[in-house]
Amino acid sequence: MKKIIVVSDLRDVGLEILKLENQVNYCPEITREDLLAQICDYDALIGRSVCPIDKEIIKKGVKLKAIGVPAVGVNHIDVDYAQSQNIKIFNVPGVNSDSVAEFTIGHMVNLCRHIGKATFDTKKKIWDKNFYFGREIANKNLGIIGLGRIGSRVARIANAMKMNVYATDPYIDLDKFKEVNAEKLTLEELLAVSDIITMHVPLTQETNNMISKLQINLMRQGAYLLNLCRGEVLDEEAVADALDSGHLAAVAADVIIGEPRPGGKLIASRLLQTENFMVTPHIGAWTMEAQDRAASMVAEAIIEALK
Ligand code: NAD
């Protein structure tokens, strides 16, 4: 019987598949120290970005044959080192695109119409529409950075909302832009033309800090910015400066630098204290449908790899 350790949450449907033929240790709260001490016993590991799988952990995992991620991003894993040790890595691209795209649109509407803040204030018995003067979304220019699975789904919904859709993505064919009725632009052109900008790139060396002071200076006065991919793609200090100065009207993020495990405390940052910064705790893909699909797909991939 093979041994599998699951170091972050996984829906029951995935755990049941794994348990059919394997011994499973489900320990979503495990500390790094405990994982380092135990990993030598396991043939496979499943975990999300809250649990970094670096060289030290992989080195100690002398029996590891597969690492599964019930999500899209694999930036928390030392992929090159794992592959050099013949460890296969499985993620589940596409399973959460609808969920994240829908949530992106939700954040966008919230930025333009203040739904969250208005609800919060109204429940405190303040009834005053003057604080929530909004912006219409129809006919605005939407700039999508990264026209992959999530970005292109956002584009399709934005088309239906009568937005003018622009996108930048140096790694895909022009056909992909045409399929979703998005005009292809360079990053610089997109930043200059967009009223609302939304980020859907993987975290890589190239995308790390890809929106910094220089890029913000190219954006329109009063532009809106959304980050639904990874915190590190934004220079958070530069974004906080732009919110304070009013250059950016508002920013929404579902991800942030230094995310703790669920239930943990965020490190204090200036961005968190900034007035027009809306933030959610990495819940873009956090729907029953997406999580069930992710759990069963990653479990099946791991079982296949261990055969
Ligand atoms: P994807 O691989 O389908 O799409 C990413 C796109 O980004 C690709 O088309 C790629 O060519 C493009 N890209 C890469 N580097 C770029 C650059 N420098 N400039 C412009 N485009 C670039 O991935 P996806 O499924 O659309 O997911 C995108 C990212 O969203 C993931 O890597 C993950 O980090 C994040 N994500 C977040 C959540 C959440 O809960 N908030 C959920 C799923 C995924």
PDB file of C-alpha atoms in Angstrom, residues 11 95-96 98-100 102-103 283-293:
ATOM      1  CA  ARG A  11     -12.624  17.900  -0.416  1.00  0.00           C
ATOM      2  CA  VAL A  95     -11.095  23.312 -13.156  1.00  0.00           C
ATOM      3  CA  ASN A  96     -11.590  26.653 -11.469  1.00  0.00           C
ATOM      4  CA  ASP A  98     -15.364  29.727 -14.236  1.00  0.00           C
ATOM      5  CA  SER A  99     -15.243  30.293 -10.480  1.00  0.00           C
ATOM      6  CA  VAL A 100     -12.282  32.694 -10.615  1.00  0.00           C
ATOM      7  CA  GLU A 102     -17.058  35.011 -12.025  1.00  0.00           C
ATOM      8  CA  PHE A 103     -15.389  36.234  -8.854  1.00  0.00           C
ATOM      9  CA  ILE A 283     -11.362  32.583  -2.370  1.00  0.00           C
ATOM     10  CA  GLY A 284     -11.591  33.031  -6.146  1.00  0.00           C
ATOM     11  CA  ALA A 285     -11.693  29.283  -6.711  1.00  0.00           C
ATOM     12  CA  TRP A 286     -13.374  28.558  -3.395  1.00  0.00           C
ATOM     13  CA  THR A 287     -16.643  27.112  -4.667  1.00  0.00           C
ATOM     14  CA  MET A 288     -18.098  23.676  -4.075  1.00  0.00           C
ATOM     15  CA  GLU A 289     -18.055  22.903  -7.789  1.00  0.00           C
ATOM     16  CA  ALA A 290     -14.448  23.944  -8.444  1.00  0.00           C
ATOM     17  CA  GLN A 291     -13.094  22.305  -5.290  1.00  0.00           C
ATOM     18  CA  ASP A 292     -14.878  18.993  -5.925  1.00  0.00           C
ATOM     19  CA  ARG A 293     -13.528  18.915  -9.493  1.00  0.00           C
TER      20      ARG A 293
END
